[in-house]
Amino acid sequence: MSDEKRTAKLEIEGKTYELPIFSPTAGPDVVDIRKLYGTAGVFTYDPGFTSTASCDSTITFIDGDKGELLHRGYPIDQLAEKSHFLEVCYLLLYGELPSPAELEDFESRVTGHTMLHEQMVYFFRGFRRDAHPMAIMVGVVGAMSAFYHDSTDIRDPWQREVASIRMIAKMPTIAAWAYKYSIGQPFEYPRNDLDYASNFLRMCFSVPAEDYEVNPILSRAMDRIFTLHADHEQNASTSTVRLASSSGANPFACIAAGIACLWGPAHGGANQACLEMLQEIGTPDRIPEFIARAKDKDDPFRLMGFGHRVYKNFDPRAKVMKQSADEVLELLGIDNNPTLQVAKELEKQALADPYFTEKKLFPNVDFYSGIILEAMGFPTSMFTPIFAVSRTIGWISQWKEMISDPQMKIGRPRQLYQGATLRDYVDIEKR
Ligand code: CMC
């Protein structure tokens, strides 16, 4: 932050208050209201944080009007095309692209932590077989704090580093085991000779009775899905992780809180909801009926995979995802997939409709991701756990940035109280 000399003037009942303005390296200026309550005795009101910067950060930048997403300055489409997930993890975590030696060292540190404590097997077994894999992930990740006592002290930078690596390394194992458990198959242990995406696919689809060959096309597509979901600045789950950790809670508990928040259909749960919606539509002739429902104020139905709080233009991740869906389905020989046809036609019709264009509602990352994941053989219930595996690096990077910031304070929003004022207790017989 810089340029503290510029100020905004706020007038309240004839009294003027000067508020510093900060200029970011990119994006809109920010008015600093931290001293407002102390000087003027008023709060600001912004439910949903539509105009509030909750922190300063150097990790990810989104220009919602242009449809631009940068990680440490690098555009997401370049990273999706030229880089790979673990390199993007390094970039997000440490701020720069790694040298070959740094990347090799990082990859070996991550692969050295892919196994879970064997006792955790019993923890998985405590769940009902029909538990949603996200429910298992919330529980198992939260329980990691009971298994890895040597990486829960957030004041120790070494422990923070170990916790970060553990989380990146173990999350695919946890998600794959949640899946295996739900279908009644034995857990597959990680294989450290495989790359991150191939190892995840193998842990999901391999069975002891048969060899499993990872298809390199699917592994590349999986890696790209991980990369596209890696971070997205102060979204709901990341803000949840930051708020949880502002109290000093251990990193595993904080990431479990992030997973819980991601689960909702307005956030990470949208990929499952979107594929289910496309399947419910079924054929292109039914699209107008669903578009009419999405526009109807009296119908709670929304087009899943459409709209975004920040993007008022195409989500740049959706563009890459759409291209990836075309490639994967063609390479798998299922290029006339009916769900993809419905998705493309729905996108076309919605973007030709003034309701969506005037409200700047465009396809988001979740619109096409489910189609790829389904083609790979994942059930819809695994879509959000895969989002959680990908977003873990974003949560961890933002958590690390926050913990190392000397300005860190416990997050404690205030409120616009609309309830009853002071009144005397009424005895039960008099009510
Ligand atoms: N279908 C129909 N109308 C919509 C949609 C939609 N998908 N999204 C927003 N609108 C309308 C909404 O009814 C409102 O209309 P009006 O101004 O007449 O009341 C207007 O657009 C603004 O909507 P909002 O709910 O105030 O916007 P928001 O910024 O609070 O919500 C959103 C953003 C992503 C929650 C919302 O667009 C939505 O529910 N989309 C569907 C769910 C979805 O795809 N979520 C994934 C987001 S990307 C991945 C992630 O972040 O996890």
Tab-separated table of C-alpha atoms and ligand atoms in Angstrom:
chain	number	residue	atom	x	y	z
A	1	MET	CA	0.000	0.000	0.000
A	2	SER	CA	1.260	3.512	-0.733
A	3	ASP	CA	0.170	7.087	-1.372
A	4	GLU	CA	-1.211	7.770	2.099
A	5	LYS	CA	-1.413	11.493	1.299
A	6	ARG	CA	-4.604	11.202	-0.743
A	7	THR	CA	-7.768	11.369	1.320
A	8	ALA	CA	-11.515	11.035	0.893
A	9	LYS	CA	-13.847	13.325	2.809
A	10	LEU	CA	-16.881	11.943	4.568
A	11	GLU	CA	-19.433	14.361	5.938
A	12	ILE	CA	-21.743	13.232	8.723
A	13	GLU	CA	-24.173	15.776	10.189
A	14	GLY	CA	-21.994	18.745	9.316
A	15	LYS	CA	-18.722	17.225	10.536
A	16	THR	CA	-16.069	16.217	7.997
A	17	TYR	CA	-13.800	13.229	8.426
A	18	GLU	CA	-10.724	12.625	6.289
A	19	LEU	CA	-10.099	9.029	5.309
A	20	PRO	CA	-6.819	7.917	3.714
A	21	ILE	CA	-6.963	6.463	0.200
A	22	PHE	CA	-4.604	3.642	-0.754
A	23	SER	CA	-3.628	2.858	-4.338
A	24	PRO	CA	-3.168	-0.823	-5.143
A	25	THR	CA	-0.786	-2.054	-7.856
A	26	ALA	CA	-3.940	-3.002	-9.806
A	27	GLY	CA	-7.662	-2.569	-9.229
A	28	PRO	CA	-9.741	0.188	-7.637
A	29	ASP	CA	-8.447	2.503	-4.918
A	30	VAL	CA	-9.302	1.593	-1.348
A	31	VAL	CA	-10.603	3.987	1.302
A	32	ASP	CA	-9.157	3.177	4.730
A	33	ILE	CA	-11.998	3.228	7.267
A	34	ARG	CA	-10.141	1.523	10.123
A	35	LYS	CA	-10.279	4.613	12.344
A	36	LEU	CA	-13.812	5.625	11.341
A	37	TYR	CA	-15.594	4.207	14.379
A	38	GLY	CA	-12.958	5.655	16.716
A	39	THR	CA	-13.234	9.162	15.249
A	40	ALA	CA	-16.827	9.401	13.973
A	41	GLY	CA	-18.582	6.722	16.063
A	42	VAL	CA	-20.195	5.066	13.008
A	43	PHE	CA	-19.808	1.682	11.351
A	44	THR	CA	-19.973	0.999	7.625
A	45	TYR	CA	-22.632	-1.407	6.382
A	46	ASP	CA	-21.741	-3.928	3.677
A	47	PRO	CA	-23.398	-7.348	4.046
A	48	GLY	CA	-21.920	-9.734	1.488
A	49	PHE	CA	-18.743	-7.585	1.351
A	50	THR	CA	-19.664	-6.164	-2.055
A	51	SER	CA	-17.512	-3.039	-1.524
A	52	THR	CA	-15.127	-4.129	1.200
A	53	ALA	CA	-11.454	-5.097	0.909
A	54	SER	CA	-10.939	-7.383	3.890
A	55	CYS	CA	-7.134	-7.555	3.689
A	56	ASP	CA	-4.144	-6.623	1.576
A	57	SER	CA	-2.655	-9.415	-0.498
A	58	THR	CA	-0.028	-10.006	-3.180
A	59	ILE	CA	-1.238	-13.386	-4.418
A	60	THR	CA	-4.110	-13.157	-6.907
A	61	PHE	CA	-5.713	-10.329	-8.865
A	62	ILE	CA	-9.043	-10.399	-10.700
A	63	ASP	CA	-10.252	-7.728	-13.100
A	64	GLY	CA	-13.934	-8.647	-13.244
A	65	ASP	CA	-14.776	-6.202	-16.055
A	66	LYS	CA	-12.013	-7.433	-18.334
A	67	GLY	CA	-12.422	-11.080	-17.294
A	68	GLU	CA	-8.790	-11.320	-16.202
A	69	LEU	CA	-7.295	-13.574	-13.516
A	70	LEU	CA	-3.632	-13.228	-12.534
A	71	HIS	CA	-1.633	-15.344	-10.074
A	72	ARG	CA	1.385	-13.357	-8.867
A	73	GLY	CA	0.937	-11.380	-12.111
A	74	TYR	CA	0.777	-14.356	-14.499
A	75	PRO	CA	-2.481	-14.789	-16.506
A	76	ILE	CA	-4.416	-17.970	-15.792
A	77	ASP	CA	-4.649	-18.959	-19.466
A	78	GLN	CA	-0.842	-18.923	-19.785
A	79	LEU	CA	-0.480	-20.958	-16.603
A	80	ALA	CA	-3.150	-23.452	-17.779
A	81	GLU	CA	-1.430	-23.859	-21.127
A	82	LYS	CA	2.278	-23.763	-20.240
A	83	SER	CA	2.604	-24.632	-16.566
A	84	HIS	CA	1.280	-27.452	-14.373
A	85	PHE	CA	-0.421	-27.654	-11.007
A	86	LEU	CA	2.558	-28.200	-8.706
A	87	GLU	CA	4.476	-25.364	-10.366
A	88	VAL	CA	1.417	-23.119	-9.853
A	89	CYS	CA	1.339	-24.283	-6.206
A	90	TYR	CA	4.957	-23.152	-5.824
A	91	LEU	CA	4.154	-19.824	-7.473
A	92	LEU	CA	1.172	-19.162	-5.211
A	93	LEU	CA	2.951	-20.267	-2.049
A	94	TYR	CA	6.331	-18.574	-2.540
A	95	GLY	CA	5.566	-15.727	-4.967
A	96	GLU	CA	7.809	-16.578	-7.933
A	97	LEU	CA	8.057	-19.290	-10.571
A	98	PRO	CA	10.572	-21.913	-9.388
A	99	SER	CA	13.942	-22.656	-10.977
A	100	PRO	CA	14.269	-26.299	-12.157
A	101	ALA	CA	16.126	-27.190	-8.920
A	102	GLU	CA	13.530	-25.431	-6.750
A	103	LEU	CA	10.713	-27.226	-8.548
A	104	GLU	CA	12.396	-30.602	-8.161
A	105	ASP	CA	12.915	-29.988	-4.458
A	106	PHE	CA	9.306	-28.829	-3.998
A	107	GLU	CA	7.885	-31.820	-5.878
A	108	SER	CA	9.926	-34.231	-3.809
A	109	ARG	CA	8.816	-32.535	-0.576
A	110	VAL	CA	5.156	-32.841	-1.641
A	111	THR	CA	5.416	-36.450	-2.831
A	112	GLY	CA	7.146	-37.335	0.439
A	113	HIS	CA	3.952	-36.463	2.327
A	114	THR	CA	1.204	-38.114	0.258
A	115	MET	CA	0.402	-40.937	2.696
A	116	LEU	CA	-2.043	-40.559	5.560
A	117	HIS	CA	-1.423	-41.696	9.107
A	118	GLU	CA	-2.595	-45.329	9.036
A	119	GLN	CA	-4.881	-44.731	12.026
A	120	MET	CA	-6.932	-42.394	9.811
A	121	VAL	CA	-8.299	-45.457	7.983
A	122	TYR	CA	-10.465	-46.114	11.049
A	123	PHE	CA	-11.644	-42.549	11.005
A	124	PHE	CA	-12.903	-42.991	7.406
A	125	ARG	CA	-14.575	-46.249	8.393
A	126	GLY	CA	-16.660	-44.464	11.014
A	127	PHE	CA	-18.690	-42.726	8.311
A	128	ARG	CA	-21.840	-44.151	6.746
A	129	ARG	CA	-21.180	-45.547	3.261
A	130	ASP	CA	-23.644	-43.098	1.747
A	131	ALA	CA	-21.943	-40.049	3.278
A	132	HIS	CA	-21.256	-37.256	0.770
A	133	PRO	CA	-17.482	-37.157	0.121
A	134	MET	CA	-17.499	-33.468	1.151
A	135	ALA	CA	-18.870	-34.463	4.570
A	136	ILE	CA	-16.006	-36.930	4.916
A	137	MET	CA	-13.472	-34.328	3.804
A	138	VAL	CA	-14.655	-31.728	6.333
A	139	GLY	CA	-14.332	-34.341	9.095
A	140	VAL	CA	-11.047	-35.931	8.033
A	141	VAL	CA	-9.230	-32.657	7.316
A	142	GLY	CA	-10.388	-31.205	10.648
A	143	ALA	CA	-9.161	-34.413	12.320
A	144	MET	CA	-5.663	-33.956	10.870
A	145	SER	CA	-4.960	-31.640	13.809
A	146	ALA	CA	-5.352	-34.712	16.025
A	147	PHE	CA	-2.765	-36.648	13.968
A	148	TYR	CA	-0.020	-34.140	13.087
A	149	HIS	CA	0.848	-32.395	16.353
A	150	ASP	CA	4.218	-31.254	15.020
A	151	SER	CA	2.651	-28.833	12.523
A	152	THR	CA	-0.100	-27.052	14.434
A	153	ASP	CA	1.894	-24.243	16.093
A	154	ILE	CA	1.172	-21.319	13.797
A	155	ARG	CA	3.830	-19.099	15.438
A	156	ASP	CA	6.589	-21.381	14.180
A	157	PRO	CA	7.434	-20.735	10.472
A	158	TRP	CA	8.871	-24.253	10.097
A	159	GLN	CA	5.657	-25.845	11.369
A	160	ARG	CA	3.651	-23.601	9.051
A	161	GLU	CA	5.751	-24.818	6.133
A	162	VAL	CA	5.305	-28.483	7.077
A	163	ALA	CA	1.543	-28.005	7.525
A	164	SER	CA	1.356	-26.387	4.065
A	165	ILE	CA	3.214	-29.207	2.334
A	166	ARG	CA	1.217	-31.841	4.206
A	167	MET	CA	-2.056	-30.277	3.162
A	168	ILE	CA	-1.118	-30.028	-0.543
A	169	ALA	CA	0.209	-33.600	-0.501
A	170	LYS	CA	-2.543	-35.331	1.464
A	171	MET	CA	-5.646	-33.694	0.055
A	172	PRO	CA	-5.768	-35.910	-3.099
A	173	THR	CA	-5.401	-39.002	-0.903
A	174	ILE	CA	-8.229	-37.825	1.369
A	175	ALA	CA	-10.551	-37.028	-1.568
A	176	ALA	CA	-9.771	-40.318	-3.339
A	177	TRP	CA	-10.340	-42.304	-0.145
A	178	ALA	CA	-13.636	-40.503	0.503
A	179	TYR	CA	-14.679	-41.676	-2.967
A	180	LYS	CA	-13.406	-45.241	-2.543
A	181	TYR	CA	-15.202	-45.502	0.775
A	182	SER	CA	-18.496	-44.330	-0.766
A	183	ILE	CA	-18.382	-47.036	-3.446
A	184	GLY	CA	-17.237	-49.804	-1.127
A	185	GLN	CA	-13.821	-50.352	-2.723
A	186	PRO	CA	-10.522	-50.737	-0.847
A	187	PHE	CA	-8.382	-47.629	-0.351
A	188	GLU	CA	-5.562	-47.276	-2.878
A	189	TYR	CA	-2.306	-45.949	-1.418
A	190	PRO	CA	-0.525	-43.100	-3.239
A	191	ARG	CA	2.260	-43.850	-5.707
A	192	ASN	CA	5.076	-41.334	-5.555
A	193	ASP	CA	6.498	-42.198	-8.986
A	194	LEU	CA	3.392	-40.640	-10.565
A	195	ASP	CA	2.738	-36.955	-11.069
A	196	TYR	CA	0.147	-35.235	-8.840
A	197	ALA	CA	-2.838	-35.594	-11.217
A	198	SER	CA	-2.004	-39.151	-12.347
A	199	ASN	CA	-1.577	-40.267	-8.758
A	200	PHE	CA	-4.997	-38.830	-7.887
A	201	LEU	CA	-6.686	-40.540	-10.861
A	202	ARG	CA	-5.026	-43.832	-9.962
A	203	MET	CA	-6.097	-43.614	-6.325
A	204	CYS	CA	-9.691	-43.018	-7.519
A	205	PHE	CA	-9.959	-45.589	-10.289
A	206	SER	CA	-7.471	-48.363	-9.577
A	207	VAL	CA	-8.562	-51.613	-7.905
A	208	PRO	CA	-6.258	-54.316	-6.510
A	209	ALA	CA	-7.667	-56.881	-8.953
A	210	GLU	CA	-6.590	-55.033	-12.105
A	211	ASP	CA	-3.724	-52.881	-13.296
A	212	TYR	CA	-4.710	-49.280	-13.961
A	213	GLU	CA	-2.963	-47.362	-16.707
A	214	VAL	CA	-3.332	-43.605	-16.341
A	215	ASN	CA	-4.427	-42.074	-19.651
A	216	PRO	CA	-2.060	-39.105	-20.219
A	217	ILE	CA	-4.857	-37.097	-21.853
A	218	LEU	CA	-7.019	-37.460	-18.763
A	219	SER	CA	-4.115	-36.756	-16.479
A	220	ARG	CA	-3.367	-33.518	-18.349
A	221	ALA	CA	-7.050	-32.539	-18.216
A	222	MET	CA	-7.153	-33.310	-14.467
A	223	ASP	CA	-4.037	-31.219	-13.892
A	224	ARG	CA	-5.634	-28.341	-15.808
A	225	ILE	CA	-8.793	-28.553	-13.680
A	226	PHE	CA	-6.591	-28.365	-10.547
A	227	THR	CA	-4.707	-25.379	-12.003
A	228	LEU	CA	-7.845	-23.467	-13.003
A	229	HIS	CA	-9.324	-23.761	-9.497
A	230	ALA	CA	-6.102	-23.127	-7.553
A	231	ASP	CA	-6.877	-19.679	-6.148
A	232	HIS	CA	-9.414	-16.899	-6.579
A	233	GLU	CA	-8.473	-14.104	-4.159
A	234	GLN	CA	-10.904	-13.375	-1.284
A	235	ASN	CA	-13.789	-15.695	-2.272
A	236	ALA	CA	-16.172	-17.067	0.393
A	237	SER	CA	-14.148	-20.154	1.364
A	238	THR	CA	-10.819	-18.298	1.379
A	239	SER	CA	-12.320	-15.546	3.517
A	240	THR	CA	-13.659	-18.290	5.809
A	241	VAL	CA	-10.141	-19.750	6.142
A	242	ARG	CA	-8.741	-16.277	6.876
A	243	LEU	CA	-11.437	-15.492	9.445
A	244	ALA	CA	-11.032	-18.869	11.162
A	245	SER	CA	-7.263	-18.496	11.302
A	246	SER	CA	-7.442	-14.896	12.561
A	247	SER	CA	-8.285	-16.360	15.980
A	248	GLY	CA	-5.050	-18.368	15.942
A	249	ALA	CA	-6.745	-21.711	15.182
A	250	ASN	CA	-4.524	-24.453	13.764
A	251	PRO	CA	-4.224	-24.751	9.950
A	252	PHE	CA	-6.050	-28.082	9.617
A	253	ALA	CA	-9.093	-26.731	11.479
A	254	CYS	CA	-9.055	-23.610	9.290
A	255	ILE	CA	-8.889	-25.561	6.018
A	256	ALA	CA	-11.757	-27.775	7.249
A	257	ALA	CA	-13.775	-24.556	7.708
A	258	GLY	CA	-12.898	-23.564	4.127
A	259	ILE	CA	-14.053	-26.947	2.822
A	260	ALA	CA	-17.374	-26.552	4.654
A	261	CYS	CA	-17.924	-23.156	3.036
A	262	LEU	CA	-16.923	-24.396	-0.422
A	263	TRP	CA	-19.606	-27.089	-0.280
A	264	GLY	CA	-22.524	-24.673	-0.832
A	265	PRO	CA	-24.189	-24.528	-4.288
A	266	ALA	CA	-23.483	-20.789	-4.664
A	267	HIS	CA	-19.747	-21.579	-4.403
A	268	GLY	CA	-17.900	-24.878	-5.051
A	269	GLY	CA	-21.087	-26.950	-5.005
A	270	ALA	CA	-22.133	-25.251	-8.256
A	271	ASN	CA	-20.220	-27.756	-10.414
A	272	GLN	CA	-22.336	-30.642	-9.117
A	273	ALA	CA	-25.516	-28.551	-9.320
A	274	CYS	CA	-24.625	-27.453	-12.869
A	275	LEU	CA	-24.138	-30.950	-14.269
A	276	GLU	CA	-27.344	-32.103	-12.569
A	277	MET	CA	-29.151	-29.140	-14.158
A	278	LEU	CA	-27.744	-29.917	-17.643
A	279	GLN	CA	-28.832	-33.533	-17.258
A	280	GLU	CA	-32.268	-32.464	-16.083
A	281	ILE	CA	-32.629	-30.236	-19.147
A	282	GLY	CA	-31.623	-33.299	-21.177
A	283	THR	CA	-32.309	-32.061	-24.706
A	284	PRO	CA	-31.824	-28.644	-26.371
A	285	ASP	CA	-35.580	-28.214	-27.016
A	286	ARG	CA	-36.164	-27.853	-23.230
A	287	ILE	CA	-33.679	-24.985	-22.840
A	288	PRO	CA	-36.215	-22.119	-23.308
A	289	GLU	CA	-38.298	-23.528	-20.438
A	290	PHE	CA	-35.269	-23.420	-18.069
A	291	ILE	CA	-34.186	-19.975	-19.248
A	292	ALA	CA	-37.724	-18.722	-18.563
A	293	ARG	CA	-37.551	-20.224	-15.054
A	294	ALA	CA	-34.158	-18.587	-14.385
A	295	LYS	CA	-35.656	-15.199	-15.339
A	296	ASP	CA	-38.809	-15.645	-13.272
A	297	LYS	CA	-38.543	-13.633	-10.038
A	298	ASP	CA	-41.049	-15.970	-8.335
A	299	ASP	CA	-38.989	-19.074	-9.124
A	300	PRO	CA	-35.853	-19.643	-7.003
A	301	PHE	CA	-34.228	-21.572	-9.894
A	302	ARG	CA	-30.982	-20.061	-11.244
A	303	LEU	CA	-28.845	-21.166	-14.144
A	304	MET	CA	-26.069	-22.975	-12.313
A	305	GLY	CA	-22.598	-22.250	-13.669
A	306	PHE	CA	-23.770	-18.777	-14.683
A	307	GLY	CA	-22.989	-15.451	-13.012
A	308	HIS	CA	-20.242	-14.392	-10.666
A	309	ARG	CA	-19.834	-11.810	-7.922
A	310	VAL	CA	-16.637	-10.419	-9.453
A	311	TYR	CA	-16.684	-11.316	-13.164
A	312	LYS	CA	-18.941	-9.068	-15.176
A	313	ASN	CA	-17.468	-10.557	-18.348
A	314	PHE	CA	-16.467	-14.095	-19.362
A	315	ASP	CA	-14.783	-15.984	-16.532
A	316	PRO	CA	-11.341	-16.602	-18.114
A	317	ARG	CA	-11.290	-20.058	-16.510
A	318	ALA	CA	-14.542	-20.968	-18.288
A	319	LYS	CA	-12.941	-20.265	-21.676
A	320	VAL	CA	-10.082	-22.701	-20.967
A	321	MET	CA	-12.506	-25.218	-19.458
A	322	LYS	CA	-14.767	-25.123	-22.525
A	323	GLN	CA	-11.794	-25.772	-24.805
A	324	SER	CA	-10.620	-28.549	-22.496
A	325	ALA	CA	-14.106	-30.174	-22.558
A	326	ASP	CA	-14.025	-30.206	-26.362
A	327	GLU	CA	-10.535	-31.736	-26.409
A	328	VAL	CA	-11.159	-34.383	-23.751
A	329	LEU	CA	-14.458	-35.553	-25.195
A	330	GLU	CA	-13.062	-35.686	-28.708
A	331	LEU	CA	-9.969	-37.599	-27.607
A	332	LEU	CA	-12.162	-40.042	-25.690
A	333	GLY	CA	-14.306	-40.457	-28.810
A	334	ILE	CA	-17.446	-38.992	-27.182
A	335	ASP	CA	-17.551	-35.674	-29.005
A	336	ASN	CA	-21.339	-35.853	-29.518
A	337	ASN	CA	-21.947	-36.014	-25.767
A	338	PRO	CA	-25.571	-34.828	-25.221
A	339	THR	CA	-24.732	-32.906	-22.028
A	340	LEU	CA	-22.032	-30.930	-23.853
A	341	GLN	CA	-24.505	-30.176	-26.654
A	342	VAL	CA	-27.058	-28.913	-24.100
A	343	ALA	CA	-24.366	-26.823	-22.356
A	344	LYS	CA	-23.234	-25.169	-25.592
A	345	GLU	CA	-26.775	-24.451	-26.734
A	346	LEU	CA	-27.747	-23.140	-23.279
A	347	GLU	CA	-24.735	-20.822	-23.261
A	348	LYS	CA	-25.668	-19.574	-26.761
A	349	GLN	CA	-29.315	-18.934	-25.917
A	350	ALA	CA	-28.575	-17.310	-22.550
A	351	LEU	CA	-25.972	-14.977	-24.056
A	352	ALA	CA	-28.492	-13.923	-26.725
A	353	ASP	CA	-31.024	-13.014	-24.027
A	354	PRO	CA	-31.026	-9.422	-22.669
A	355	TYR	CA	-31.797	-10.682	-19.121
A	356	PHE	CA	-28.344	-12.294	-18.932
A	357	THR	CA	-26.401	-9.711	-20.942
A	358	GLU	CA	-27.865	-6.729	-19.086
A	359	LYS	CA	-27.082	-8.320	-15.719
A	360	LYS	CA	-23.654	-9.339	-17.060
A	361	LEU	CA	-24.205	-13.014	-16.323
A	362	PHE	CA	-21.688	-15.180	-18.175
A	363	PRO	CA	-20.642	-18.832	-17.823
A	364	ASN	CA	-18.300	-19.355	-14.894
A	365	VAL	CA	-15.634	-22.014	-14.244
A	366	ASP	CA	-18.234	-24.540	-13.133
A	367	PHE	CA	-20.242	-24.486	-16.349
A	368	TYR	CA	-17.976	-26.898	-18.254
A	369	SER	CA	-15.869	-28.563	-15.540
A	370	GLY	CA	-18.551	-31.130	-14.620
A	371	ILE	CA	-18.772	-32.342	-18.217
A	372	ILE	CA	-15.052	-33.160	-18.229
A	373	LEU	CA	-15.169	-34.784	-14.804
A	374	GLU	CA	-18.151	-36.916	-15.791
A	375	ALA	CA	-16.363	-38.033	-18.973
A	376	MET	CA	-13.431	-39.083	-16.803
A	377	GLY	CA	-15.750	-41.328	-14.810
A	378	PHE	CA	-16.343	-39.243	-11.673
A	379	PRO	CA	-19.828	-39.201	-10.108
A	380	THR	CA	-21.275	-35.718	-9.488
A	381	SER	CA	-20.689	-36.061	-5.734
A	382	MET	CA	-16.916	-35.971	-6.405
A	383	PHE	CA	-16.945	-32.669	-8.296
A	384	THR	CA	-16.812	-30.423	-5.231
A	385	PRO	CA	-14.170	-32.573	-3.445
A	386	ILE	CA	-11.994	-32.145	-6.564
A	387	PHE	CA	-12.531	-28.380	-6.321
A	388	ALA	CA	-11.433	-28.643	-2.661
A	389	VAL	CA	-8.244	-30.504	-3.639
A	390	SER	CA	-7.434	-27.743	-6.134
A	391	ARG	CA	-8.327	-24.792	-3.887
A	392	THR	CA	-6.266	-26.086	-0.952
A	393	ILE	CA	-3.182	-24.336	-2.323
A	394	GLY	CA	-5.101	-21.045	-2.500
A	395	TRP	CA	-6.344	-21.425	1.075
A	396	ILE	CA	-2.874	-22.350	2.317
A	397	SER	CA	-1.127	-19.510	0.468
A	398	GLN	CA	-3.612	-16.936	1.744
A	399	TRP	CA	-3.399	-18.399	5.258
A	400	LYS	CA	0.414	-18.232	5.221
A	401	GLU	CA	0.353	-14.664	3.931
A	402	MET	CA	-2.041	-13.644	6.673
A	403	ILE	CA	-0.194	-15.353	9.529
A	404	SER	CA	3.114	-13.763	8.536
A	405	ASP	CA	1.540	-10.287	8.363
A	406	PRO	CA	2.472	-8.273	11.479
A	407	GLN	CA	-0.799	-6.321	11.096
A	408	MET	CA	-2.890	-9.476	11.581
A	409	LYS	CA	-5.838	-8.991	13.936
A	410	ILE	CA	-8.725	-11.224	14.859
A	411	GLY	CA	-11.550	-10.690	12.328
A	412	ARG	CA	-14.486	-9.199	14.170
A	413	PRO	CA	-17.175	-7.561	12.008
A	414	ARG	CA	-19.802	-5.336	13.625
A	415	GLN	CA	-23.514	-5.175	12.814
A	416	LEU	CA	-26.504	-2.978	12.123
A	417	TYR	CA	-28.623	-4.066	15.078
A	418	GLN	CA	-32.373	-4.131	14.299
A	419	GLY	CA	-33.631	-6.078	17.316
A	420	ALA	CA	-35.457	-5.148	20.529
A	421	THR	CA	-33.881	-2.550	22.807
A	422	LEU	CA	-33.476	-3.045	26.561
A	423	ARG	CA	-36.545	-4.559	28.232
A	424	ASP	CA	-37.266	-6.363	31.502
A	425	TYR	CA	-37.554	-10.137	31.742
A	426	VAL	CA	-41.189	-11.328	31.998
A	427	ASP	CA	-41.915	-14.267	34.313
A	428	ILE	CA	-43.320	-17.320	32.477
A	429	GLU	CA	-46.721	-17.205	34.204
A	430	LYS	CA	-47.225	-13.623	33.014
A	431	ARG	CA	-46.611	-14.349	29.281
B	1	CMC	N1	-29.356	-17.297	-13.056
B	1	CMC	C1	-30.321	-16.371	-13.102
B	1	CMC	N2	-30.234	-15.155	-12.563
B	1	CMC	C2	-29.096	-14.860	-11.897
B	1	CMC	C3	-28.038	-15.769	-11.789
B	1	CMC	C4	-28.196	-17.040	-12.411
B	1	CMC	N3	-27.225	-17.950	-12.339
B	1	CMC	N4	-27.017	-15.221	-11.081
B	1	CMC	C5	-27.433	-13.984	-10.740
B	1	CMC	N5	-28.684	-13.767	-11.241
B	1	CMC	C6	-29.459	-12.524	-11.133
B	1	CMC	C7	-30.073	-12.383	-9.733
B	1	CMC	O1	-31.383	-12.913	-9.680
B	1	CMC	C8	-30.039	-10.882	-9.545
B	1	CMC	O2	-31.140	-10.339	-10.263
B	1	CMC	P1	-31.869	-8.980	-9.707
B	1	CMC	O3	-30.823	-7.910	-9.694
B	1	CMC	O4	-32.980	-8.742	-10.700
B	1	CMC	O5	-32.365	-9.313	-8.330
B	1	CMC	C9	-28.778	-10.433	-10.274
B	1	CMC	O6	-28.532	-11.446	-11.259
B	1	CMC	C10	-27.558	-10.316	-9.360
B	1	CMC	O7	-27.461	-11.528	-8.615
B	1	CMC	P2	-26.867	-11.612	-7.133
B	1	CMC	O8	-27.341	-12.887	-6.516
B	1	CMC	O9	-27.155	-10.335	-6.410
B	1	CMC	O10	-25.306	-11.669	-7.448
B	1	CMC	P3	-24.199	-12.205	-6.486
B	1	CMC	O11	-22.961	-11.528	-6.901
B	1	CMC	O12	-24.617	-12.065	-5.060
B	1	CMC	O13	-24.160	-13.775	-6.807
B	1	CMC	C11	-23.534	-15.883	-7.655
B	1	CMC	C12	-23.160	-14.395	-7.541
B	1	CMC	C13	-22.357	-16.666	-8.259
B	1	CMC	C14	-23.829	-16.463	-6.251
B	1	CMC	C15	-24.801	-16.009	-8.547
B	1	CMC	O14	-24.528	-15.497	-9.833
B	1	CMC	C16	-25.323	-17.451	-8.631
B	1	CMC	O15	-26.070	-17.871	-7.754
B	1	CMC	N6	-24.915	-18.216	-9.691
B	1	CMC	C17	-25.270	-19.607	-9.805
B	1	CMC	C18	-24.352	-20.441	-8.910
B	1	CMC	C19	-22.965	-20.570	-9.482
B	1	CMC	O16	-22.776	-20.866	-10.653
B	1	CMC	N7	-21.953	-20.402	-8.600
B	1	CMC	C20	-20.533	-20.606	-8.958
B	1	CMC	C21	-19.735	-19.352	-8.917
B	1	CMC	S1	-18.120	-19.552	-9.660
B	1	CMC	C22	-17.297	-20.714	-8.682
B	1	CMC	C23	-17.120	-20.318	-7.270
B	1	CMC	O17	-16.887	-19.164	-6.958
B	1	CMC	O18	-17.150	-21.205	-6.432
